[in-house]
Tab-separated table of N, CA and C in Angstrom:
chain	number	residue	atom	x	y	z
A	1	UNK	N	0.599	-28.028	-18.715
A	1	UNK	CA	0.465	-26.692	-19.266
A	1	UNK	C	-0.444	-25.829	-18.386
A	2	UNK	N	-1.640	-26.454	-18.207
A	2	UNK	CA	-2.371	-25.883	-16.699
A	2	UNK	C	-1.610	-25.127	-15.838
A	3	UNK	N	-1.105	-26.426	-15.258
A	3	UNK	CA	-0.407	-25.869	-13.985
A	3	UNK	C	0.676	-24.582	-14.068
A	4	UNK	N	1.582	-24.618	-14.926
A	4	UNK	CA	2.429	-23.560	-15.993
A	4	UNK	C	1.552	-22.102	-15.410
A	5	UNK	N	0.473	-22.001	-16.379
A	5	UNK	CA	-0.577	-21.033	-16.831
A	5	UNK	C	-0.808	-20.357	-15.072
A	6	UNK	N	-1.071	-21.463	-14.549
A	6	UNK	CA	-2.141	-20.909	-13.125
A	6	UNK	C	-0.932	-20.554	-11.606
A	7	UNK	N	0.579	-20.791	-12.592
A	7	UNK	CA	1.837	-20.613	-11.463
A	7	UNK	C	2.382	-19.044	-12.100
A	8	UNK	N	2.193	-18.899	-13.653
A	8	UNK	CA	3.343	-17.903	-14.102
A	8	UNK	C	2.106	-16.528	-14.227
A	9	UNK	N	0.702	-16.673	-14.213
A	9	UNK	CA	-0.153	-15.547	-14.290
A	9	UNK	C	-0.671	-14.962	-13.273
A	10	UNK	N	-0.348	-14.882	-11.906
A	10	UNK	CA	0.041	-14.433	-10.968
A	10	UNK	C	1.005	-14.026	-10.316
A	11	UNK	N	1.690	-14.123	-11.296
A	11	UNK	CA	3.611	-13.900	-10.799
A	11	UNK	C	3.693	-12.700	-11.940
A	12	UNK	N	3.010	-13.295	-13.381
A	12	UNK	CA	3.371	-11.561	-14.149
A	12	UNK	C	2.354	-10.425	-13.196
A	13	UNK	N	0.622	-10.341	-12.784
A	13	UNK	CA	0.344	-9.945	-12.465
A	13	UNK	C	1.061	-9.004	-11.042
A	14	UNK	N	1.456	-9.618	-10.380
A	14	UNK	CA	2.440	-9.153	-9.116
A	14	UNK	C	3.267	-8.599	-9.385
A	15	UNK	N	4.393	-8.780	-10.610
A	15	UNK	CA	5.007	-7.900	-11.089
A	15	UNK	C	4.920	-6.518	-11.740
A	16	UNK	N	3.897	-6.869	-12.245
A	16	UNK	CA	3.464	-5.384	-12.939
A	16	UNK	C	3.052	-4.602	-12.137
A	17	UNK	N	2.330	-4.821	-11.292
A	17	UNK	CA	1.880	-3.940	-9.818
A	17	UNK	C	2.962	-3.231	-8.683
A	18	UNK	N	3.892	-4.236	-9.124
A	18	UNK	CA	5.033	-3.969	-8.387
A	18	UNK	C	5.687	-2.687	-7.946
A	19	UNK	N	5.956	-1.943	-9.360
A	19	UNK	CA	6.321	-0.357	-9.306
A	19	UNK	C	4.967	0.917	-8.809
A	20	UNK	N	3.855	0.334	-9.295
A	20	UNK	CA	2.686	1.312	-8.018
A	20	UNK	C	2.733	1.075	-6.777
A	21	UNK	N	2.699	0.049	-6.202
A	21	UNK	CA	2.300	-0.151	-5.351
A	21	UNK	C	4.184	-0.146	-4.329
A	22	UNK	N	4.954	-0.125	-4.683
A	22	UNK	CA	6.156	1.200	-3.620
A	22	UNK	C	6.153	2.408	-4.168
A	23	UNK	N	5.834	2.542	-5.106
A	23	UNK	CA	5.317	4.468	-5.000
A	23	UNK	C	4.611	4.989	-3.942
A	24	UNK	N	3.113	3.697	-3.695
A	24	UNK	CA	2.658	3.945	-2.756
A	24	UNK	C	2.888	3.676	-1.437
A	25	UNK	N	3.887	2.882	-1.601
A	25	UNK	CA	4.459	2.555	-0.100
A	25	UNK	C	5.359	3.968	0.309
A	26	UNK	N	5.921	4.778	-0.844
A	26	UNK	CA	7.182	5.199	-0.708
A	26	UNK	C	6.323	6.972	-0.340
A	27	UNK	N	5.192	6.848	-1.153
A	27	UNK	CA	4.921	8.565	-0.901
A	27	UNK	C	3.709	8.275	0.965
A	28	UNK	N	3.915	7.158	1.474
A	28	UNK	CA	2.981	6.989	2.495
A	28	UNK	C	3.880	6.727	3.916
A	29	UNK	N	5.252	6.415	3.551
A	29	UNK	CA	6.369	5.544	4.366
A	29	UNK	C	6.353	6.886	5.553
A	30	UNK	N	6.224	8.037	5.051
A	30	UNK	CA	6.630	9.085	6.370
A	30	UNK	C	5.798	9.313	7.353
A	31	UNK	N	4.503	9.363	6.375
A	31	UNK	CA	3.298	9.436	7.324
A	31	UNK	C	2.971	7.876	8.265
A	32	UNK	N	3.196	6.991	7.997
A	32	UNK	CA	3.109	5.916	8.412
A	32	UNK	C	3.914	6.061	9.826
A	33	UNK	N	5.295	6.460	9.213
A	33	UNK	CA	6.156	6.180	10.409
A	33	UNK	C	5.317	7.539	11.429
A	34	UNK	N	5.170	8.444	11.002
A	34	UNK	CA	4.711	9.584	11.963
A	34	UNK	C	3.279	9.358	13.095
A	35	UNK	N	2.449	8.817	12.010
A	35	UNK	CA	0.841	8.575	12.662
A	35	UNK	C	0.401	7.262	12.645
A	36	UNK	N	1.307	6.174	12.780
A	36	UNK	CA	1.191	4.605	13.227
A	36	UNK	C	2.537	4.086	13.492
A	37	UNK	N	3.301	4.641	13.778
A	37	UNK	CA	4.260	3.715	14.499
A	37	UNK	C	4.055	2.422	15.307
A	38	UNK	N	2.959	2.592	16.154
A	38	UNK	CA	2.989	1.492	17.012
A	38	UNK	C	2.391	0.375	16.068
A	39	UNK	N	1.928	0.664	14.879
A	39	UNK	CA	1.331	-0.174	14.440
A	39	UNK	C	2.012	-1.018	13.339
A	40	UNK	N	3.413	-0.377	13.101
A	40	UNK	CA	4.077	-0.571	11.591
A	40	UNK	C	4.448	-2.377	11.653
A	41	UNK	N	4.052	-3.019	12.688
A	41	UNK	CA	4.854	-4.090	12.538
A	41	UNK	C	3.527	-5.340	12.821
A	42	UNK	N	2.321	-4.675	12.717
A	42	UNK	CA	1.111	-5.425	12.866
A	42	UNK	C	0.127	-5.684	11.729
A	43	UNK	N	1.268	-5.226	10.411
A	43	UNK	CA	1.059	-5.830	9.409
A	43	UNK	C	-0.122	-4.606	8.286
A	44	UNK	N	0.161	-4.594	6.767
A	44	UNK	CA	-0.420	-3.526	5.870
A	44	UNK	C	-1.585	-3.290	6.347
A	45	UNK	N	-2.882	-4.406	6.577
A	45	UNK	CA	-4.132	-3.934	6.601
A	45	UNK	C	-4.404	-2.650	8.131
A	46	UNK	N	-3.757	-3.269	9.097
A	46	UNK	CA	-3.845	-2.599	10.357
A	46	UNK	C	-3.310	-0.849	10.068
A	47	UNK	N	-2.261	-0.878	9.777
A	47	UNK	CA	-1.106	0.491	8.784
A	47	UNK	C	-2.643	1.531	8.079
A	48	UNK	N	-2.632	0.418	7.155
A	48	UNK	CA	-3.765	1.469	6.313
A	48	UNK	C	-5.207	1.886	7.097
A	49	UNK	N	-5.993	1.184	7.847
A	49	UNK	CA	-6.375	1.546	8.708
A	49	UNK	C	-6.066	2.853	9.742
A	50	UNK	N	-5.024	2.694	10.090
A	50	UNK	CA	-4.250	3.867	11.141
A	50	UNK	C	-4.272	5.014	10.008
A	51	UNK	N	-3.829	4.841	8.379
A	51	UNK	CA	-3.743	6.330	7.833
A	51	UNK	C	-4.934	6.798	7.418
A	52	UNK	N	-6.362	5.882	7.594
A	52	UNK	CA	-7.558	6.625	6.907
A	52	UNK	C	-7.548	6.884	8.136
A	53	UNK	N	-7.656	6.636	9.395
A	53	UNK	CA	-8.007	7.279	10.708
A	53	UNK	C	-7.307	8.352	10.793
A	54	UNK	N	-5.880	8.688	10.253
A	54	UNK	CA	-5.285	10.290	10.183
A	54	UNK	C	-5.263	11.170	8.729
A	55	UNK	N	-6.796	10.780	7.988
A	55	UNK	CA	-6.462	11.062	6.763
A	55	UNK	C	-6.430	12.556	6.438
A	56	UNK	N	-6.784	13.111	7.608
A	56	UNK	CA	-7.040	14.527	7.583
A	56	UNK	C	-5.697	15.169	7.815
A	57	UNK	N	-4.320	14.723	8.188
A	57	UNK	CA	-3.505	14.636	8.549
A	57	UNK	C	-2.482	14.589	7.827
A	58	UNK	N	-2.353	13.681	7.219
A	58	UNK	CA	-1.514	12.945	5.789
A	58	UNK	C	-1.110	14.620	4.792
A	59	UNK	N	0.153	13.535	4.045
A	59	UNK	CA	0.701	14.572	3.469
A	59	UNK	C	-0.092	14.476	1.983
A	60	UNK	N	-0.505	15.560	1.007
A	60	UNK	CA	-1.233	15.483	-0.061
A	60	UNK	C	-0.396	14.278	-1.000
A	61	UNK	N	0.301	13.835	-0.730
A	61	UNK	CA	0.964	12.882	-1.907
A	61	UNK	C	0.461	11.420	-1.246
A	62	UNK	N	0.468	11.200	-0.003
A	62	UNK	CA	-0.630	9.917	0.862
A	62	UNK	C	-1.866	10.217	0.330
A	63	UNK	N	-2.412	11.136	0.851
A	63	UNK	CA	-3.650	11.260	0.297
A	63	UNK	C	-4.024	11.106	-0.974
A	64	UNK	N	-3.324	11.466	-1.721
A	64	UNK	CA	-3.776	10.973	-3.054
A	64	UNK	C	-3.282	9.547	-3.600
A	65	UNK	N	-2.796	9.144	-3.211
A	65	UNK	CA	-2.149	7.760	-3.365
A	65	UNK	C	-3.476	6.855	-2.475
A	66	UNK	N	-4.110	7.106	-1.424
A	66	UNK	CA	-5.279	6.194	-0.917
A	66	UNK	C	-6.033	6.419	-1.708
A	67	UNK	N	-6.649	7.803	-2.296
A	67	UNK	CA	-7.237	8.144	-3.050
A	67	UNK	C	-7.421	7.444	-4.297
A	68	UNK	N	-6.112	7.203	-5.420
A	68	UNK	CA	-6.360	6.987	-6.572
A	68	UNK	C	-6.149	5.372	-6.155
A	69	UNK	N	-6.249	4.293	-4.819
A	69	UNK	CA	-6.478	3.062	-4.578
A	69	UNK	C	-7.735	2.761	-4.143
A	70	UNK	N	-8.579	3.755	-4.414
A	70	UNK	CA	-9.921	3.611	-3.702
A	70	UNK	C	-10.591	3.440	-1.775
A	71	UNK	N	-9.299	4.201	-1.725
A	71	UNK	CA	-9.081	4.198	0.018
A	71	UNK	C	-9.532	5.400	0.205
């Protein structure tokens, strides 16, 4: 039953997150491609990095999306 508990409560958690977190992929996907390209394939942490370095830049719907993630 343990094991159950400590396999299926990280799998609902991930799910529920699921629909924020491509909103935020989805309102960030342009700016990404625009002001890190070289970086899109060196993985999320590097990406998000590259958009606080153009945060001045970003479209107000990125920006508020780092924003309301504590970025």
């Amino acid at each position: 039953m343990t094991r159950f508990l400590f396999a299926v409560v990280p799998l609902v958690l991930l799910t529920s997150a699921a629909p924020a977190q491509q909103q935020g992929r989805d309102a960030c996907s342009r700016d990404a491609s625009r002001f890190c390209r070289a970086h899109l394939s060196e993985g999320d942490q590097v990406v998000l990095a590259c958009l606080k370095e153009h945060r001045s830049r970003l479209s107000k719907a990125c920006q508020q999306t780092l924003a309301d993630h504590g970025q």
